[in-house]
Short mmCIF file of C-alpha atoms and ligand atoms in Angstrom, two decimals:
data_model
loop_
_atom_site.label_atom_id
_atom_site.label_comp_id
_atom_site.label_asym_id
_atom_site.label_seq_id
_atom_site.Cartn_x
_atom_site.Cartn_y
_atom_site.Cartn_z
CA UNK A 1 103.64 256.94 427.60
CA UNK A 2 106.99 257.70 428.77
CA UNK A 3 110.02 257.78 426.51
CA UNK A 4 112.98 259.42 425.23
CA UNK A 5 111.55 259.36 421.67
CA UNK A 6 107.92 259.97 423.26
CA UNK A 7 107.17 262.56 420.11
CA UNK A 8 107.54 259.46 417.86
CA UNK A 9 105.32 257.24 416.50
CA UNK A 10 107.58 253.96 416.75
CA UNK A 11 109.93 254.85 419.08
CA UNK A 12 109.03 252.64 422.39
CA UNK A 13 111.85 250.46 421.87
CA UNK A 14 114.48 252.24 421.75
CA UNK A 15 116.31 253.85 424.69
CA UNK A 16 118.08 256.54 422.42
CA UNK A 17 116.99 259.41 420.64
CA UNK A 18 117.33 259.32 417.12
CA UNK A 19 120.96 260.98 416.18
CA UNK A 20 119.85 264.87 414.97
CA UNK A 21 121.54 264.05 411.75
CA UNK A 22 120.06 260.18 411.13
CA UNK A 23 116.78 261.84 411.56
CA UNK A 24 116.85 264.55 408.79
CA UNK A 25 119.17 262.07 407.32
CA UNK A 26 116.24 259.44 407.08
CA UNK A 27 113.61 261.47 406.88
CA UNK A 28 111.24 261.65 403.22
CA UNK A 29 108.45 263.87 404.43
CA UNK A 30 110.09 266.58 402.45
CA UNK A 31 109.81 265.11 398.91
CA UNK A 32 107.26 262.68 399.81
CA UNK A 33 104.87 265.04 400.85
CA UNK A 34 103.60 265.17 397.55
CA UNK A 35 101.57 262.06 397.77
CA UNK A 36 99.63 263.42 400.94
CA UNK A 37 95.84 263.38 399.57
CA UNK A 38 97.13 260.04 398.22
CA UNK A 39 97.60 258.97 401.31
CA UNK A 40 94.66 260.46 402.88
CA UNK A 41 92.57 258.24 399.95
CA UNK A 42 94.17 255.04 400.97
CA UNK A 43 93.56 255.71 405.03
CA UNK A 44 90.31 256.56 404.46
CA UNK A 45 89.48 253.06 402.25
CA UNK A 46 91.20 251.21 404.78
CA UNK A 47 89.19 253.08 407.57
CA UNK A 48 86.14 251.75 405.84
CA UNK A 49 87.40 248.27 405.29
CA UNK A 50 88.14 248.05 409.30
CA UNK A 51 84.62 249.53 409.99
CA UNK A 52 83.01 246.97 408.01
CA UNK A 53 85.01 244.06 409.71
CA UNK A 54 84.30 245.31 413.05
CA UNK A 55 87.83 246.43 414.12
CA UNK A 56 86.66 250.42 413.90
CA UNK A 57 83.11 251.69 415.53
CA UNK A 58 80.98 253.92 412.89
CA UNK A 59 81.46 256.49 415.34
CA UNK A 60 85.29 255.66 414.94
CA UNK A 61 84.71 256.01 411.39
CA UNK A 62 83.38 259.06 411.36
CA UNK A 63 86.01 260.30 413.61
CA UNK A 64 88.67 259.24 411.08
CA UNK A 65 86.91 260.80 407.95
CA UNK A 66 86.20 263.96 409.67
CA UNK A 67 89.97 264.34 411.26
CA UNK A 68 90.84 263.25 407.70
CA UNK A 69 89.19 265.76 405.66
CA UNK A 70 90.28 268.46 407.43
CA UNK A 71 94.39 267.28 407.47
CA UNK A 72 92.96 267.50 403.66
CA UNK A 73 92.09 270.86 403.72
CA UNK A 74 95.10 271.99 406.05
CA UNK A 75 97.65 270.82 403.15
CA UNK A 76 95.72 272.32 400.35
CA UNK A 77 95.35 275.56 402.32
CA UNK A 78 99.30 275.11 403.20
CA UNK A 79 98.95 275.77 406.65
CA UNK A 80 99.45 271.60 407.85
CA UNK A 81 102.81 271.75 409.72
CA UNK A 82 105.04 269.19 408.44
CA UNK A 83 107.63 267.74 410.78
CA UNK A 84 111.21 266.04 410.09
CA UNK A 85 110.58 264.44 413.61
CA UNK A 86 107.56 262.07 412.31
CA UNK A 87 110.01 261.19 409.47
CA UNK A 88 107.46 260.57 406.32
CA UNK A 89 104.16 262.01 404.95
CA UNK A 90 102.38 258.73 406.24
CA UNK A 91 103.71 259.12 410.19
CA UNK A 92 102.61 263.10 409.95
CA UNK A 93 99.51 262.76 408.55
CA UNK A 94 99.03 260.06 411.31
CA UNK A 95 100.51 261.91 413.87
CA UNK A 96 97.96 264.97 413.64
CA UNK A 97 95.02 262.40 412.86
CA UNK A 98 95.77 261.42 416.37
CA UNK A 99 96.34 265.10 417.52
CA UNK A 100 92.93 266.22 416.67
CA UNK A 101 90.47 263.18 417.26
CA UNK A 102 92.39 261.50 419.67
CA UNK A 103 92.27 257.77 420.34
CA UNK A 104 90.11 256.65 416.83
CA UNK A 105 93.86 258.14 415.02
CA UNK A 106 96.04 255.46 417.18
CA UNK A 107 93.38 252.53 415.59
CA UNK A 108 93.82 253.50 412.02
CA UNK A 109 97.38 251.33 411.54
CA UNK A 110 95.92 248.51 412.48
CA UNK A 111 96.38 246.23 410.13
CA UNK A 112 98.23 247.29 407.27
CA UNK A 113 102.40 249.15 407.64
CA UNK A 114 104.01 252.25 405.60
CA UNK A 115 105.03 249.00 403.57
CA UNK A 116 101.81 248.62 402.03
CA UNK A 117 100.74 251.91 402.77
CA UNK A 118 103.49 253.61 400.38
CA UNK A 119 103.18 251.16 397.98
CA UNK A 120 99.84 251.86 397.78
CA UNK A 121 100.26 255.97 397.63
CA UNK A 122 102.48 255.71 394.66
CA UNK A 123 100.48 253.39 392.89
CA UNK A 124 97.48 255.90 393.50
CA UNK A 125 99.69 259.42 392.34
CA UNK A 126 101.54 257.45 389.24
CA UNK A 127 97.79 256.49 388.13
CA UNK A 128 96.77 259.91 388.04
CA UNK A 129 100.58 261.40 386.31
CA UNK A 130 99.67 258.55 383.45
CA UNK A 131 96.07 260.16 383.06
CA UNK A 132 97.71 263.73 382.97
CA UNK A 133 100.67 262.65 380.60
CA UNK A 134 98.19 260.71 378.67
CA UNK A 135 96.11 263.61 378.03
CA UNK A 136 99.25 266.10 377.00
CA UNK A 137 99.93 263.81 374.53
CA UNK A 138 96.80 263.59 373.26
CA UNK A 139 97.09 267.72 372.76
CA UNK A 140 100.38 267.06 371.11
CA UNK A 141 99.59 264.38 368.75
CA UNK A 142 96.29 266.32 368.14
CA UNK A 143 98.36 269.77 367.17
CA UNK A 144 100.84 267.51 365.13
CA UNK A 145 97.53 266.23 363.08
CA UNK A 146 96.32 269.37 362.68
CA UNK A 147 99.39 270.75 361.23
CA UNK A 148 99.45 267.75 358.81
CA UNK A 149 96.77 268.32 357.61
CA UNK A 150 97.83 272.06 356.43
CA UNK A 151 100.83 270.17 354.95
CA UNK A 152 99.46 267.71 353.41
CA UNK A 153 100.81 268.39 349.86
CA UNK A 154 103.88 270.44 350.87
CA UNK A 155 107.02 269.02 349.09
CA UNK A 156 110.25 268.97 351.62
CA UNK A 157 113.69 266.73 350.97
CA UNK A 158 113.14 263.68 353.15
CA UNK A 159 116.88 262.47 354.59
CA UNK A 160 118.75 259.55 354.83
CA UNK A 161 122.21 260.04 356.58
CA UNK A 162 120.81 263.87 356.90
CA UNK A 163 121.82 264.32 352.97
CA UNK A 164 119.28 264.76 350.39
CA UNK A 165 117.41 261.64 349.79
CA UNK A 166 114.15 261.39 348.25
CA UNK A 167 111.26 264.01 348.57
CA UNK A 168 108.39 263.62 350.80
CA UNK A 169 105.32 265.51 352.29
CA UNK A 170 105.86 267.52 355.42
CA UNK A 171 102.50 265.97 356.09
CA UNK A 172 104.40 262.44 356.04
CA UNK A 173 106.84 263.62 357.88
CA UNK A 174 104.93 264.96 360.62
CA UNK A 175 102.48 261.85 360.74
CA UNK A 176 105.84 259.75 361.45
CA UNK A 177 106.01 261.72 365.07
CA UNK A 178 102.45 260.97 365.55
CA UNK A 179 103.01 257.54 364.74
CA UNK A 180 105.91 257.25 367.70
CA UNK A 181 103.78 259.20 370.30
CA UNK A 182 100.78 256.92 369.66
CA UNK A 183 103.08 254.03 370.51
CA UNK A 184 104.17 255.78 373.49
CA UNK A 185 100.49 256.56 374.89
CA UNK A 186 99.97 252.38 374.14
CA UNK A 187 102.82 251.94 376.12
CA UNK A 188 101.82 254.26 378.97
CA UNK A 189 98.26 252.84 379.24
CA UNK A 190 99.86 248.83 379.03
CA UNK A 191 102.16 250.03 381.84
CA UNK A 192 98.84 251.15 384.15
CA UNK A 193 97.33 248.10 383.72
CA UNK A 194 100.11 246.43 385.37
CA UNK A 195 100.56 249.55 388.26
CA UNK A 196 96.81 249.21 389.02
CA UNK A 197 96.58 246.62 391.07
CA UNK A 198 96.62 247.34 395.18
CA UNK A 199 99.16 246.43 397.98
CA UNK A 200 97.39 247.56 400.70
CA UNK A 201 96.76 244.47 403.17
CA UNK A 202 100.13 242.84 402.50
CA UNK A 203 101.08 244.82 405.64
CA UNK A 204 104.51 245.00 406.45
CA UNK A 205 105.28 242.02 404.47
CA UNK A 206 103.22 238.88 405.55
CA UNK A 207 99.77 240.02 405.58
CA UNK A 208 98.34 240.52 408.55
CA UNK A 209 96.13 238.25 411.12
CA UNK A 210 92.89 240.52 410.80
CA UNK A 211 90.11 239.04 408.25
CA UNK A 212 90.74 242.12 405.88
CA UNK A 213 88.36 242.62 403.09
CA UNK A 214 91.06 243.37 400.02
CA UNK A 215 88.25 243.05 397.73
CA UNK A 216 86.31 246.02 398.96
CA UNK A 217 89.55 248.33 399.73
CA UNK A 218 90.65 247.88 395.99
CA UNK A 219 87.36 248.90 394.85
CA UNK A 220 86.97 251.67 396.81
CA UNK A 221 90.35 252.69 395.69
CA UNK A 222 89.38 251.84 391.39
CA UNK A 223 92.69 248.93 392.00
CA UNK A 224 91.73 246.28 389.54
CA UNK A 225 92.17 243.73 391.98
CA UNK A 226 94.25 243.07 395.05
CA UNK A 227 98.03 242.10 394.83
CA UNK A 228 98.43 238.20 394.75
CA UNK A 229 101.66 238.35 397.22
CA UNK A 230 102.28 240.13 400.20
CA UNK A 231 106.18 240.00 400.33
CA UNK A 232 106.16 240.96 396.24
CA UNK A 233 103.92 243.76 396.72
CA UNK A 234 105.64 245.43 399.60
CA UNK A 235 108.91 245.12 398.14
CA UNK A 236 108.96 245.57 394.15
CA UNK A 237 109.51 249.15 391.97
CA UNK A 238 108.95 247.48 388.85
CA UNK A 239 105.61 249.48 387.92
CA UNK A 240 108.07 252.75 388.46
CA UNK A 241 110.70 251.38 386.33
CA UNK A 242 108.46 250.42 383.82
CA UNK A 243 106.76 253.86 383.94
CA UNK A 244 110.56 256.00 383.53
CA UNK A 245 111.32 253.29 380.75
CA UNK A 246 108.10 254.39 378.60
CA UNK A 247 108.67 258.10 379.80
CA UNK A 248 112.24 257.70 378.55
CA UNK A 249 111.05 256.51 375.33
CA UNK A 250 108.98 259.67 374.74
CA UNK A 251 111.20 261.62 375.48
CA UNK A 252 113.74 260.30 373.38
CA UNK A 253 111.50 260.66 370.49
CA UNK A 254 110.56 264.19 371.69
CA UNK A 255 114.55 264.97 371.23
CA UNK A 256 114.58 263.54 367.33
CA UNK A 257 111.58 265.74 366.98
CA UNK A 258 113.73 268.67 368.91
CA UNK A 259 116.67 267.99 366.83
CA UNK A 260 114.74 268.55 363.45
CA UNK A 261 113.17 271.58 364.96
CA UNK A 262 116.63 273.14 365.82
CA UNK A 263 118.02 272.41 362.49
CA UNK A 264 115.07 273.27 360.39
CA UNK A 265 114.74 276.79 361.98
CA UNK A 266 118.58 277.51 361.50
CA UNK A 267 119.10 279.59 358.77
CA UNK A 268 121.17 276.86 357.04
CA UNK A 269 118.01 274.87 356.44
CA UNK A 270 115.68 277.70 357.16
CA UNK A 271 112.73 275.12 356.73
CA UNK A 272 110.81 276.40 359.32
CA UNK A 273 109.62 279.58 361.68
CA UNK A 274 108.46 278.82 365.54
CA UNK A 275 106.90 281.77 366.74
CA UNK A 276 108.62 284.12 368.55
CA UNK A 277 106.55 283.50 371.57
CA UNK A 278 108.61 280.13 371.89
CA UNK A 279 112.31 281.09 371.89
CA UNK A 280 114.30 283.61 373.16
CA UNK A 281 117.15 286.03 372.21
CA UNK A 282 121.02 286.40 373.20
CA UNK A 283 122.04 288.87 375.80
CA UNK A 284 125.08 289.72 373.72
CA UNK A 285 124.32 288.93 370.06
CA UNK A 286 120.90 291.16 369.17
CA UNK A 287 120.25 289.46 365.91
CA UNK A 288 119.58 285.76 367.49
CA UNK A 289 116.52 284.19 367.87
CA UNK A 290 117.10 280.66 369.81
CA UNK A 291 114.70 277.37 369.59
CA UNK A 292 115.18 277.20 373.63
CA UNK A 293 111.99 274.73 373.46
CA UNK A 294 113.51 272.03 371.48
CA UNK A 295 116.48 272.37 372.79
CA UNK A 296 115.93 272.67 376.19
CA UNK A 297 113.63 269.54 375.75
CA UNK A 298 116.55 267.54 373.96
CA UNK A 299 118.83 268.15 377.13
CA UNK A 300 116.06 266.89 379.61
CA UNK A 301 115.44 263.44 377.20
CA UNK A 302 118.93 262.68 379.01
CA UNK A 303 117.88 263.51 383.01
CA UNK A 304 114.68 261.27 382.21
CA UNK A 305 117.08 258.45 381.26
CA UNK A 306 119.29 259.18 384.12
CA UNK A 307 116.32 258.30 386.06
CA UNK A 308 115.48 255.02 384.62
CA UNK A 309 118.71 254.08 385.20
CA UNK A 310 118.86 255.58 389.19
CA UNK A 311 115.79 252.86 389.04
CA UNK A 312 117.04 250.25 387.90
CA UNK A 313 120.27 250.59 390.05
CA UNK A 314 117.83 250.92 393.41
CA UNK A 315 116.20 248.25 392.64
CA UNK A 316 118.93 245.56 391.52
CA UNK A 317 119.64 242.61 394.13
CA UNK A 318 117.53 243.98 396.72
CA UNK A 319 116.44 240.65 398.83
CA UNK A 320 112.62 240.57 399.68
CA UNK A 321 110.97 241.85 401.05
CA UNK A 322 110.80 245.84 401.94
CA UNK A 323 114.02 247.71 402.33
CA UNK A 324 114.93 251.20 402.82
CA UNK A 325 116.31 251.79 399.45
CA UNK A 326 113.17 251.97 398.37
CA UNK A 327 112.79 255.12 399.96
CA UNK A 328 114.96 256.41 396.90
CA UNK A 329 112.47 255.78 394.48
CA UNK A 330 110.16 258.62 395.33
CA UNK A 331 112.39 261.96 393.96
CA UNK A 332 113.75 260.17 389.82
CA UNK A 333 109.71 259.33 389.45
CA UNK A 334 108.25 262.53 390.75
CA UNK A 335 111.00 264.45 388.80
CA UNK A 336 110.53 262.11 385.81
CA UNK A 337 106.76 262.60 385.39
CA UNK A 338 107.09 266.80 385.91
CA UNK A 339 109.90 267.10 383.00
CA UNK A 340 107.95 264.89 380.87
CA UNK A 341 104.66 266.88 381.37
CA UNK A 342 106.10 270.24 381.41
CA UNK A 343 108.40 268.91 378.05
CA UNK A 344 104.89 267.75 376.53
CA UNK A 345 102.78 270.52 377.84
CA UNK A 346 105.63 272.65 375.99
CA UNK A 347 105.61 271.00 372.90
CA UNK A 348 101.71 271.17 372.64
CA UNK A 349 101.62 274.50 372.99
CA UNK A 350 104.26 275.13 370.40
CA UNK A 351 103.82 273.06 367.56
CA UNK A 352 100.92 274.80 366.98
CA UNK A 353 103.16 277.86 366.22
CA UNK A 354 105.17 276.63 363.67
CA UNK A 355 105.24 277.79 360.64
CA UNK A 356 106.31 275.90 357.37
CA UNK A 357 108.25 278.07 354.70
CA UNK A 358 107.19 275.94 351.84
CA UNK A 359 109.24 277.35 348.98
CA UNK A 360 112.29 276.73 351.00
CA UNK A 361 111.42 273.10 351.55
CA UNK A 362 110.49 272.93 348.06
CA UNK A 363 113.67 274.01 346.83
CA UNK A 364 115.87 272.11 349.13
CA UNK A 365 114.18 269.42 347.59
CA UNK A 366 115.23 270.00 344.17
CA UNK A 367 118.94 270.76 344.69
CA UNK A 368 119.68 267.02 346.02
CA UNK A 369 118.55 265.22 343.04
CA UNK A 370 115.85 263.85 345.00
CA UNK A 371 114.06 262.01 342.23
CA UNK A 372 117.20 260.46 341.73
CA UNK A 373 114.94 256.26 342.36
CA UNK A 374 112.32 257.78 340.31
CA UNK A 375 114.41 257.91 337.03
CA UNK A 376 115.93 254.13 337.61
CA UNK A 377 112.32 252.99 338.56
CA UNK A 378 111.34 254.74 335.26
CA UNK A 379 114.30 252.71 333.75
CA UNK A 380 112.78 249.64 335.19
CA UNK A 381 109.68 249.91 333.73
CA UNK A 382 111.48 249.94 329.86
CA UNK A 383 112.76 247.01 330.70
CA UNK A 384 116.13 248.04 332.23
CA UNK A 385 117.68 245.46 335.15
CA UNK A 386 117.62 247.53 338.21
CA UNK A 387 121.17 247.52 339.09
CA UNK A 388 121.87 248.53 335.30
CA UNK A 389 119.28 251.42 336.01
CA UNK A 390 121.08 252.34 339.33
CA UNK A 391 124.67 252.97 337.33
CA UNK A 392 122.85 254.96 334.65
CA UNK A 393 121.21 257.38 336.91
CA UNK A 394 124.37 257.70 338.42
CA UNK A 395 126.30 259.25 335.38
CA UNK A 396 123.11 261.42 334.90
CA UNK A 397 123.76 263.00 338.82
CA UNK A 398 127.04 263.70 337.48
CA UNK A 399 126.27 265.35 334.72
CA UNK A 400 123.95 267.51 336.82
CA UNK A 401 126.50 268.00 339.54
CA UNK A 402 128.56 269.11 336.21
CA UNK A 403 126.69 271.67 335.14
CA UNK A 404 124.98 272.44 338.65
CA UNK A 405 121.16 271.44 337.37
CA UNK A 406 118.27 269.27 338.75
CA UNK A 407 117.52 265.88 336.86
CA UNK A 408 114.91 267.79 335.91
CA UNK A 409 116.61 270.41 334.26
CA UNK A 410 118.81 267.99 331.97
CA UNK A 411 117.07 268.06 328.33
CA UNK A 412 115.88 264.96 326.72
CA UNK A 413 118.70 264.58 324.33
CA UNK A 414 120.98 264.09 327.37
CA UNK A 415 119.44 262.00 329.02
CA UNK A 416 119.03 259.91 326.08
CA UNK A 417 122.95 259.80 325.70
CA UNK A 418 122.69 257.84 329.19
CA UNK A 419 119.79 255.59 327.86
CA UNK A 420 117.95 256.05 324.30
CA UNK A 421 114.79 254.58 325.63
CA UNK A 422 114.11 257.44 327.72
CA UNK A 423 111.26 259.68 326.38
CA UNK A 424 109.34 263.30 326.89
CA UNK A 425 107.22 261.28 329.39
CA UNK A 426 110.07 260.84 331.80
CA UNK A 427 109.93 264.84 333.09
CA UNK A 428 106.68 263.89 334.75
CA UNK A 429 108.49 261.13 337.01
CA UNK A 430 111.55 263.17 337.56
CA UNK A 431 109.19 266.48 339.20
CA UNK A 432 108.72 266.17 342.90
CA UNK A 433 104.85 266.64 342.15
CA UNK A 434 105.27 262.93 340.30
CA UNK A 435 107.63 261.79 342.82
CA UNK A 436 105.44 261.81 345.86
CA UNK A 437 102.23 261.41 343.83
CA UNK A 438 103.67 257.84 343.01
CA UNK A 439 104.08 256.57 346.10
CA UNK A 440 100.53 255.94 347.50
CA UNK A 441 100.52 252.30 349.01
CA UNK A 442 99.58 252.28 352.51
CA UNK A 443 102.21 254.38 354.68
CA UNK A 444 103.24 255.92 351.63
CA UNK A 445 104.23 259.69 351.26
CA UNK A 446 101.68 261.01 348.50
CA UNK A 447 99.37 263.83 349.94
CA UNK A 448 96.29 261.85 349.22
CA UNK A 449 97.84 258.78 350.95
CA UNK A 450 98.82 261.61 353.67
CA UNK A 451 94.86 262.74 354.14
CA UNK A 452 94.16 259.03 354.65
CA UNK A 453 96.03 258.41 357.43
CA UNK A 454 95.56 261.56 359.06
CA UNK A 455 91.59 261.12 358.62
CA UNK A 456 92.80 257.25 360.69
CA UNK A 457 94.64 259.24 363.25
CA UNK A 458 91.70 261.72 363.64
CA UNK A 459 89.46 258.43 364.32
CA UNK A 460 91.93 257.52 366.85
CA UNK A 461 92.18 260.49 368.70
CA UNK A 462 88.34 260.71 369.17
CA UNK A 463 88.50 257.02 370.34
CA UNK A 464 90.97 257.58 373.22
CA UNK A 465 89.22 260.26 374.18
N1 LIG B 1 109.24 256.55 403.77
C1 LIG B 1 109.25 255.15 403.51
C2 LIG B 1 109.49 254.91 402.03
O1 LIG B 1 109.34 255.83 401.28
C3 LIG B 1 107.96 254.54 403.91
C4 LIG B 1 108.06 253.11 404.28
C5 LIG B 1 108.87 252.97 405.52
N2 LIG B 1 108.87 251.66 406.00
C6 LIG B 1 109.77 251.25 406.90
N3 LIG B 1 109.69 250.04 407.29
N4 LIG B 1 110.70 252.04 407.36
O2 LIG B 1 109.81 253.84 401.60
#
């Protein structure tokens, strides 16, 4: 074949070279490269699929798988030489298919396009990021439980409007973050449902005229079951938007969890001590010892929603079917499933290392008149009208705020000046011990309620195993 573009895979029409800077311009192979044994598992399927319908020989089968495994083995080893010229990971691979077994290489494209053929590869490597970020979640949520349980009975302020509200367990507290990231691994395994079903066969964008078996490719390749419509599957990111939404969403709750971290290990709070082997000093100030995890982790939640965004965007009034935008998909999702496994990976391996500092949480407790509900509900039960209860508590906190003491600390006689009904009895309401004790409904914060659902969390960890 003679051309100007003769190096080229699909160049035969054209009677210019490609401009030098259109090509690197165009090009993908260097971020796309990623998805090569992706690639290699959807050629090979489709190789089989042709062989059975009589377009490839076995010996042209063979051929391919050989040539195949071996490209395999080149880009493991690192020594596979990519090219800008063949533009994308599909037209190298193909190119040195070709290059080493000759003729059998040319045969493999027919059939299917880079359409269906990309669509495909991403499906394949997004399938296999959900199992991975599924799994470091799993080691998060299972360190999270385990540190739970060692907290089941510690007493810490819980917050409303970050001021003092009413005390809780850190156990509670913790089991609230394992409640979000179970919600998030629901929503990562709902969202693979949807990504695992297979383009390949919608071709370029109309199907194609060969009797294709799409049943037997899919199941080669584990797809659920083949796409219903060519020009939709060719064409449509949604599975990648879908995937950065529910990645966003963890990591937006693994910056809340960051933020407590940061504060709770600053000596204002001093709630908490991550290990030193998880943050890092100040090249001027020698004293410091940074949360870098947490916070580095908080500043990435925001590039992960950049991303779903940069989705979104590409994807907005694109007319069917394929179009080169599409191209841009490839670098937010590869970028968005690395920080979320390294961010998870990180917090895994540090939560672990943190260590509570109990009487500090205890005492933080006490200062903000945390029992505050406890005495009106007490109120309540004499017989007191809620809203009355409310207003007598009040001038109680202000007598404490007075004379700088806990509810607690006042003595019967003056609380009794606020309401006579109140008896010795009340002082086992108004200690944090009583406090949390009381509240043991379902999803309550009382350590016993705390072992429950961490003994239900347990039960669901082994199940998704
Ligand atoms: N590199 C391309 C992409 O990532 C592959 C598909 C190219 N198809 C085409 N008709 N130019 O989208």
């Amino acid at each position: 074949m003679s051309s100007v573009n003769s190096e080229k895979l699909s160049s035969a029409r054209f009677a210019q070279a490609t401009d030098a800077f259109v090509e690197i311009f165009t090009a993908s192979v260097d971020f796309d490269r990623r998805m090569a044994q992706q690639d290699i598992q959807g050629s090979l399927a489709h190789a089989e699929m042709l062989c059975k319908i009589g377009v490839l020989t076995e010996q042209e089968l063979d051929d391919i798988g050989n040539g195949l495994a071996q490209i395999s083995r080149e880009i493991s080893e690192g020594s596979f030489t990519w090219s800008v010229k063949q533009e994308d990971v599909h037209m190298n691979i193909e190119a040195r298919l070709t290059e080493l077994i000759g003729i059998a290489g040319k045969k493999l494209h027919t059939g299917r396009s880079r359409n269906d053929q990309v669509a495909t590869d991403i499906r394949l490597y997004l399938r296999r990021e959900i199992e991975n970020i599924s799994a470091e979640l799993h080691r998060l949520q299972t360190a999270i439980v385990n540190l739970a349980d060692q907290e089941a009975d510690t007493i810490m302020p819980g917050f409303t409007h970050l001021q003092v509200a009413q005390p809780v367990t850190f156990g509670h507290h913790l089991m609230a973050w394992f409640e979000m990231l179970s919600r998030d691994r629901e929503r990562l395994a709902d969202c693979n449902k949807r990504l695992n079903v297979m383009p390949l066969g919608a071709a370029a964008l109309a199907g194609t005229s060969y009797p294709i078996d799409r049943l037997m490719t899919a199941q080669l390749l584990g797809f659920s079951r083949p796409s219903a419509n060519s020009l939709d599957s060719v064409s449509d990111r949604d599975f990648a938007i879908e995937f950065t939404a529910a990645a966003s969403l963890v990591m937006m709750h693994l910056s809340r969890f960051s933020e407590e971290l940061i504060l709770w290990a600053s000596a204002q709070f001093d709630f908490i001590d991550i290990a030193d082997a998880f943050c890092t000093g100040s090249s001027i100030m020698p004293q410091k010892k940074n949360p870098d995890v947490p916070e580095l982790v908080r500043g990435k939640s925001g590039r992960v929603t950049g991303h779903l965004v940069s989705l979104l965007m590409l994807m907005k009034s694109q007319p069917l079917a394929y179009n080169k935008d599409n191209q841009e998909d490839k670098e937010p999702l590869f970028d968005t499933a690395d920080t979320l496994i390294n961010c998870l990976r990180a917090f895994a391996d540090m939560v672990p290392n943190i260590t509570a500092k109990r009487p500090n949480m205890y005492n933080a407790a006490k200062r903000g008149f945390a029992t505050a509900t406890d005495l009106a509900d007490y109120l309540v039960r004499t017989g007191m009208a809620f809203r009355d209860a409310h207003e007598v508590v009040g001038l109680a906190v202000r007598l404490g705020l007075e004379s700088q003491r806990d509810l607690s600390e006042l003595s019967l006689a003056e609380l009794q000046r606020f309401a006579p009904q109140i008896q010795q009895d009340v002082f086992a309401v108004l200690s944090l011990e009583g406090s949390v004790a009381a509240r043991s409904h379902i999803g309550g914060t009382a350590p016993d309620t705390v072992r429950l659902a961490i003994k239900t969390a347990r039960e669901q960890l082994k199940q998704a195993l």
